[in-house]
Amino acid sequence: MDNSDEISALTDERLTELLRRGEESAFNALADRYKPMTENAVKRFAPSFSEMDGESVWGEDDLRQCAALALYRAAMTYDPRIRGKDVRFGLYAKICVNNALISELRRAKSAVRRKRRRLEQEKAERKRNESSRRDPLEQAVSSESAETLAASIRSVLAPTERDVFDCYLKGMSVEQIAGTLGRDRKSVSNALYRMKVKIKGLLQNNL
C-alpha cells in the first residue's frame, strides 16, 4: 500500500493530528472523505444564495470554497480530548460547514439589503432634486391638487398675471400669449416670472 493509501486509511482523529503537524496530504484525505457532506451542504444552500430579490450573489463554486475552508478550520481546531469522545469529527465538521454557510448567507442578505436601501435613497434623492428643479408653474399644473390650488393661485396674482396664467394653462407659448392678450413678449415674460415667484411660495406652503 503506497503512502496516499496509507493516509486515506487513517482515522479522522489521526488525520487531524497530521494536518496540525503540517501534513497537507492529510487534509486532502479528509476532503475526499467528507466530499459527500460538503456537496450536500452546497446543494442545500445554493438556492438561497443564487437569487436574492433579483440579485446574483454566490455560485456553487463559491460555496464549495467556503465549505472547504470551513472543513479545513474544523480539522485544525478539532481535538477529541477537548471535544469529548461523544463528539466525532464528522459531526463537528458538519456543524462547522453549516455554520460557515449560514454566516455567509446572512452576510450576503445584509449586503443585498444595504444595496437596496442605497438604491432607494439615491432614487428618492434624484426625485427630490428633480422636484426642486421643476418649474413652479408646471408643478402646479401637474399636481393632483391643481384644482384645489386654483383659487389660491389666482388670489395671489394681479389681474394681468391672471390673464397670462389662464393662457399658460391652455398650453400657450410666450408668443401665443402675447398675441392673444395684445401685449409685447417682454411684458408677458415678466408676468410669467412674477407668477412663478408667487406660485413657488404658495406651493411651498401647501404641497
mmCIF file of C-alpha atoms in Angstrom:
data_model
loop_
_atom_site.group_PDB
_atom_site.id
_atom_site.type_symbol
_atom_site.label_atom_id
_atom_site.label_comp_id
_atom_site.label_asym_id
_atom_site.label_seq_id
_atom_site.Cartn_x
_atom_site.Cartn_y
_atom_site.Cartn_z
ATOM 1 C CA MET A 1 0.000 0.000 0.000
ATOM 2 C CA ASP A 2 1.525 3.373 -1.079
ATOM 3 C CA ASN A 3 1.694 6.461 1.124
ATOM 4 C CA SER A 4 -1.585 8.006 -0.151
ATOM 5 C CA ASP A 5 -3.419 4.767 0.522
ATOM 6 C CA GLU A 6 -1.929 4.629 3.986
ATOM 7 C CA ILE A 7 -3.049 8.182 4.741
ATOM 8 C CA SER A 8 -6.540 7.539 3.384
ATOM 9 C CA ALA A 9 -6.871 4.561 5.702
ATOM 10 C CA LEU A 10 -6.171 6.610 8.832
ATOM 11 C CA THR A 11 -8.910 7.677 11.244
ATOM 12 C CA ASP A 12 -10.285 11.211 11.261
ATOM 13 C CA GLU A 13 -8.570 11.921 14.560
ATOM 14 C CA ARG A 14 -5.206 10.793 13.216
ATOM 15 C CA LEU A 15 -5.628 12.831 10.037
ATOM 16 C CA THR A 16 -6.394 16.000 12.014
ATOM 17 C CA GLU A 17 -3.278 15.401 14.102
ATOM 18 C CA LEU A 18 -1.134 15.041 10.979
ATOM 19 C CA LEU A 19 -2.663 18.178 9.454
ATOM 20 C CA ARG A 20 -1.816 20.230 12.519
ATOM 21 C CA ARG A 21 1.751 18.979 12.169
ATOM 22 C CA GLY A 22 1.902 20.328 8.622
ATOM 23 C CA GLU A 23 0.970 17.226 6.623
ATOM 24 C CA GLU A 24 -1.252 18.817 3.972
ATOM 25 C CA SER A 25 -1.991 15.479 2.324
ATOM 26 C CA ALA A 26 -3.983 14.648 5.444
ATOM 27 C CA PHE A 27 -6.469 17.369 4.542
ATOM 28 C CA ASN A 28 -6.784 16.012 1.007
ATOM 29 C CA ALA A 29 -7.811 12.693 2.539
ATOM 30 C CA LEU A 30 -10.351 14.412 4.792
ATOM 31 C CA ALA A 31 -11.698 16.485 1.889
ATOM 32 C CA ASP A 32 -12.233 13.334 -0.184
ATOM 33 C CA ARG A 33 -13.809 11.533 2.746
ATOM 34 C CA TYR A 34 -16.246 14.355 3.504
ATOM 35 C CA LYS A 35 -16.934 15.469 -0.049
ATOM 36 C CA PRO A 36 -20.484 13.999 0.035
ATOM 37 C CA MET A 37 -21.201 16.014 3.186
ATOM 38 C CA THR A 38 -19.834 19.301 1.803
ATOM 39 C CA GLU A 39 -21.549 18.778 -1.568
ATOM 40 C CA ASN A 40 -24.852 18.125 0.161
ATOM 41 C CA ALA A 41 -24.445 21.343 2.160
ATOM 42 C CA VAL A 42 -23.622 23.291 -1.014
ATOM 43 C CA LYS A 43 -26.707 21.924 -2.806
ATOM 44 C CA ARG A 44 -28.938 22.799 0.140
ATOM 45 C CA PHE A 45 -27.699 26.378 0.438
ATOM 46 C CA ALA A 46 -27.236 27.161 -3.274
ATOM 47 C CA PRO A 47 -30.896 28.118 -3.955
ATOM 48 C CA SER A 48 -30.817 30.674 -1.137
ATOM 49 C CA PHE A 49 -27.597 32.197 -2.462
ATOM 50 C CA SER A 50 -28.317 32.121 -6.198
ATOM 51 C CA GLU A 51 -31.001 34.797 -6.283
ATOM 52 C CA MET A 52 -31.973 37.348 -3.652
ATOM 53 C CA ASP A 53 -34.565 39.838 -4.892
ATOM 54 C CA GLY A 54 -33.091 39.595 -8.375
ATOM 55 C CA GLU A 55 -29.516 39.961 -7.135
ATOM 56 C CA SER A 56 -26.998 37.317 -8.185
ATOM 57 C CA VAL A 57 -24.895 36.620 -5.118
ATOM 58 C CA TRP A 58 -22.818 33.428 -4.943
ATOM 59 C CA GLY A 59 -22.441 30.474 -7.276
ATOM 60 C CA GLU A 60 -21.860 26.863 -6.249
ATOM 61 C CA ASP A 61 -18.096 27.162 -6.789
ATOM 62 C CA ASP A 62 -18.004 29.998 -4.255
ATOM 63 C CA LEU A 63 -19.945 27.859 -1.792
ATOM 64 C CA ARG A 64 -17.594 24.912 -2.318
ATOM 65 C CA GLN A 65 -14.634 27.118 -1.456
ATOM 66 C CA CYS A 66 -16.427 28.338 1.660
ATOM 67 C CA ALA A 67 -17.256 24.759 2.674
ATOM 68 C CA ALA A 68 -13.672 23.622 2.047
ATOM 69 C CA LEU A 69 -12.288 26.419 4.217
ATOM 70 C CA ALA A 70 -14.760 25.548 6.963
ATOM 71 C CA LEU A 71 -13.721 21.894 6.789
ATOM 72 C CA TYR A 72 -10.072 22.920 6.992
ATOM 73 C CA ARG A 73 -10.728 25.092 10.040
ATOM 74 C CA ALA A 74 -12.665 22.248 11.621
ATOM 75 C CA ALA A 75 -9.732 19.876 11.102
ATOM 76 C CA MET A 76 -7.271 22.405 12.526
ATOM 77 C CA THR A 77 -9.359 23.083 15.630
ATOM 78 C CA TYR A 78 -10.701 19.597 16.342
ATOM 79 C CA ASP A 79 -9.292 17.944 19.442
ATOM 80 C CA PRO A 80 -11.103 14.866 20.772
ATOM 81 C CA ARG A 81 -9.514 15.383 24.169
ATOM 82 C CA ILE A 82 -11.279 18.743 24.444
ATOM 83 C CA ARG A 83 -14.427 17.972 22.469
ATOM 84 C CA GLY A 84 -15.034 14.705 24.243
ATOM 85 C CA LYS A 85 -15.311 11.208 22.863
ATOM 86 C CA ASP A 86 -19.013 11.698 22.118
ATOM 87 C CA VAL A 87 -18.271 14.423 19.547
ATOM 88 C CA ARG A 88 -16.895 12.711 16.473
ATOM 89 C CA PHE A 89 -15.009 14.738 13.890
ATOM 90 C CA GLY A 90 -17.693 14.079 11.281
ATOM 91 C CA LEU A 91 -20.359 15.750 13.399
ATOM 92 C CA TYR A 92 -18.042 18.588 14.374
ATOM 93 C CA ALA A 93 -17.071 19.186 10.729
ATOM 94 C CA LYS A 94 -20.714 19.179 9.602
ATOM 95 C CA ILE A 95 -21.612 21.766 12.231
ATOM 96 C CA CYS A 96 -18.657 23.953 11.205
ATOM 97 C CA VAL A 97 -19.525 23.772 7.493
ATOM 98 C CA ASN A 98 -23.210 24.541 8.072
ATOM 99 C CA ASN A 99 -22.396 27.432 10.403
ATOM 100 C CA ALA A 100 -19.951 28.882 7.869
ATOM 101 C CA LEU A 101 -22.529 28.778 5.066
ATOM 102 C CA ILE A 102 -25.212 30.239 7.319
ATOM 103 C CA SER A 103 -22.875 33.101 8.257
ATOM 104 C CA GLU A 104 -22.099 33.796 4.597
ATOM 105 C CA LEU A 105 -25.806 33.698 3.752
ATOM 106 C CA ARG A 106 -26.533 36.269 6.435
ATOM 107 C CA ARG A 107 -23.715 38.483 5.187
ATOM 108 C CA ALA A 108 -24.959 38.170 1.611
ATOM 109 C CA LYS A 109 -28.530 39.060 2.600
ATOM 110 C CA SER A 110 -27.250 42.012 4.596
ATOM 111 C CA ALA A 111 -25.222 43.210 1.593
ATOM 112 C CA VAL A 112 -28.297 42.946 -0.659
ATOM 113 C CA ARG A 113 -30.396 44.903 1.855
ATOM 114 C CA ARG A 114 -27.735 47.619 2.091
ATOM 115 C CA LYS A 115 -27.539 47.867 -1.679
ATOM 116 C CA ARG A 116 -31.332 48.030 -1.981
ATOM 117 C CA ARG A 117 -31.533 50.770 0.673
ATOM 118 C CA ARG A 118 -28.774 52.714 -1.062
ATOM 119 C CA LEU A 119 -30.550 52.481 -4.421
ATOM 120 C CA GLU A 120 -33.836 53.551 -2.839
ATOM 121 C CA GLN A 121 -32.120 56.504 -1.160
ATOM 122 C CA GLU A 122 -30.455 57.513 -4.439
ATOM 123 C CA LYS A 123 -33.797 57.241 -6.240
ATOM 124 C CA ALA A 124 -35.505 59.364 -3.587
ATOM 125 C CA GLU A 125 -32.698 61.921 -3.763
ATOM 126 C CA ARG A 126 -32.980 62.133 -7.559
ATOM 127 C CA LYS A 127 -36.736 62.564 -7.226
ATOM 128 C CA ARG A 128 -36.285 65.366 -4.691
ATOM 129 C CA ASN A 129 -33.715 67.072 -6.909
ATOM 130 C CA GLU A 130 -35.945 66.779 -9.967
ATOM 131 C CA SER A 131 -38.885 68.119 -7.980
ATOM 132 C CA SER A 132 -36.873 71.093 -6.738
ATOM 133 C CA ARG A 133 -35.774 71.897 -10.298
ATOM 134 C CA ARG A 134 -39.294 71.761 -11.745
ATOM 135 C CA ASP A 135 -40.891 74.939 -12.986
ATOM 136 C CA PRO A 136 -43.343 76.030 -10.243
ATOM 137 C CA LEU A 137 -45.995 76.652 -12.882
ATOM 138 C CA GLU A 138 -45.576 73.133 -14.265
ATOM 139 C CA GLN A 139 -45.605 71.764 -10.741
ATOM 140 C CA ALA A 140 -48.902 73.484 -10.024
ATOM 141 C CA VAL A 141 -50.467 72.368 -13.300
ATOM 142 C CA SER A 142 -49.352 68.736 -12.933
ATOM 143 C CA SER A 143 -50.187 68.476 -9.242
ATOM 144 C CA GLU A 144 -53.138 66.312 -8.237
ATOM 145 C CA SER A 145 -54.322 69.243 -6.127
ATOM 146 C CA ALA A 146 -54.207 71.719 -9.021
ATOM 147 C CA GLU A 147 -57.942 72.330 -8.952
ATOM 148 C CA THR A 148 -57.868 72.881 -5.208
ATOM 149 C CA LEU A 149 -54.985 75.316 -5.574
ATOM 150 C CA ALA A 150 -56.520 77.206 -8.479
ATOM 151 C CA ALA A 151 -58.441 79.633 -6.302
ATOM 152 C CA SER A 152 -55.424 80.214 -4.053
ATOM 153 C CA ILE A 153 -53.145 80.786 -7.034
ATOM 154 C CA ARG A 154 -55.496 83.309 -8.582
ATOM 155 C CA SER A 155 -55.781 85.145 -5.269
ATOM 156 C CA VAL A 156 -52.047 85.932 -5.219
ATOM 157 C CA LEU A 157 -51.885 87.066 -8.859
ATOM 158 C CA ALA A 158 -52.514 90.525 -10.225
ATOM 159 C CA PRO A 159 -55.298 90.860 -12.844
ATOM 160 C CA THR A 160 -52.817 90.961 -15.736
ATOM 161 C CA GLU A 161 -50.981 87.951 -14.288
ATOM 162 C CA ARG A 162 -54.232 86.001 -14.038
ATOM 163 C CA ASP A 163 -54.847 86.555 -17.744
ATOM 164 C CA VAL A 164 -51.364 85.261 -18.525
ATOM 165 C CA PHE A 165 -51.887 82.320 -16.161
ATOM 166 C CA ASP A 166 -55.142 81.324 -17.904
ATOM 167 C CA CYS A 167 -53.362 81.299 -21.252
ATOM 168 C CA TYR A 168 -50.457 79.320 -19.779
ATOM 169 C CA LEU A 169 -52.875 76.663 -18.501
ATOM 170 C CA LYS A 170 -54.114 76.259 -22.075
ATOM 171 C CA GLY A 171 -50.559 75.352 -23.133
ATOM 172 C CA MET A 172 -49.802 78.587 -24.972
ATOM 173 C CA SER A 173 -46.229 79.729 -25.587
ATOM 174 C CA VAL A 174 -44.993 83.214 -24.658
ATOM 175 C CA GLU A 175 -45.503 84.369 -28.253
ATOM 176 C CA GLN A 176 -49.041 82.970 -28.371
ATOM 177 C CA ILE A 177 -49.945 84.576 -25.032
ATOM 178 C CA ALA A 178 -48.586 87.913 -26.223
ATOM 179 C CA GLY A 179 -50.638 87.678 -29.419
ATOM 180 C CA THR A 180 -53.801 86.608 -27.598
ATOM 181 C CA LEU A 181 -53.594 89.360 -24.969
ATOM 182 C CA GLY A 182 -52.234 92.007 -27.328
ATOM 183 C CA ARG A 183 -49.064 92.548 -25.295
ATOM 184 C CA ASP A 184 -45.424 92.527 -26.168
ATOM 185 C CA ARG A 185 -43.316 89.443 -25.489
ATOM 186 C CA LYS A 186 -41.207 91.117 -22.770
ATOM 187 C CA SER A 187 -44.228 92.085 -20.659
ATOM 188 C CA VAL A 188 -45.570 88.524 -20.893
ATOM 189 C CA SER A 189 -42.175 87.099 -19.876
ATOM 190 C CA ASN A 190 -42.019 89.475 -16.912
ATOM 191 C CA ALA A 191 -45.533 88.479 -15.862
ATOM 192 C CA LEU A 192 -44.603 84.796 -16.073
ATOM 193 C CA TYR A 193 -41.536 85.385 -13.903
ATOM 194 C CA ARG A 194 -43.565 87.202 -11.244
ATOM 195 C CA MET A 195 -46.150 84.421 -11.321
ATOM 196 C CA LYS A 196 -43.502 81.743 -10.838
ATOM 197 C CA VAL A 197 -42.106 83.501 -7.790
ATOM 198 C CA LYS A 198 -45.555 83.859 -6.224
ATOM 199 C CA ILE A 199 -46.685 80.334 -7.078
ATOM 200 C CA LYS A 200 -43.440 78.813 -5.810
ATOM 201 C CA GLY A 201 -44.036 80.399 -2.427
ATOM 202 C CA LEU A 202 -47.632 79.199 -2.443
ATOM 203 C CA LEU A 203 -46.628 75.629 -3.305
ATOM 204 C CA GLN A 204 -44.048 75.526 -0.542
ATOM 205 C CA ASN A 205 -46.770 76.344 1.945
ATOM 206 C CA ASN A 206 -49.389 73.962 0.551
ATOM 207 C CA LEU A 207 -47.594 70.920 -1.006
#
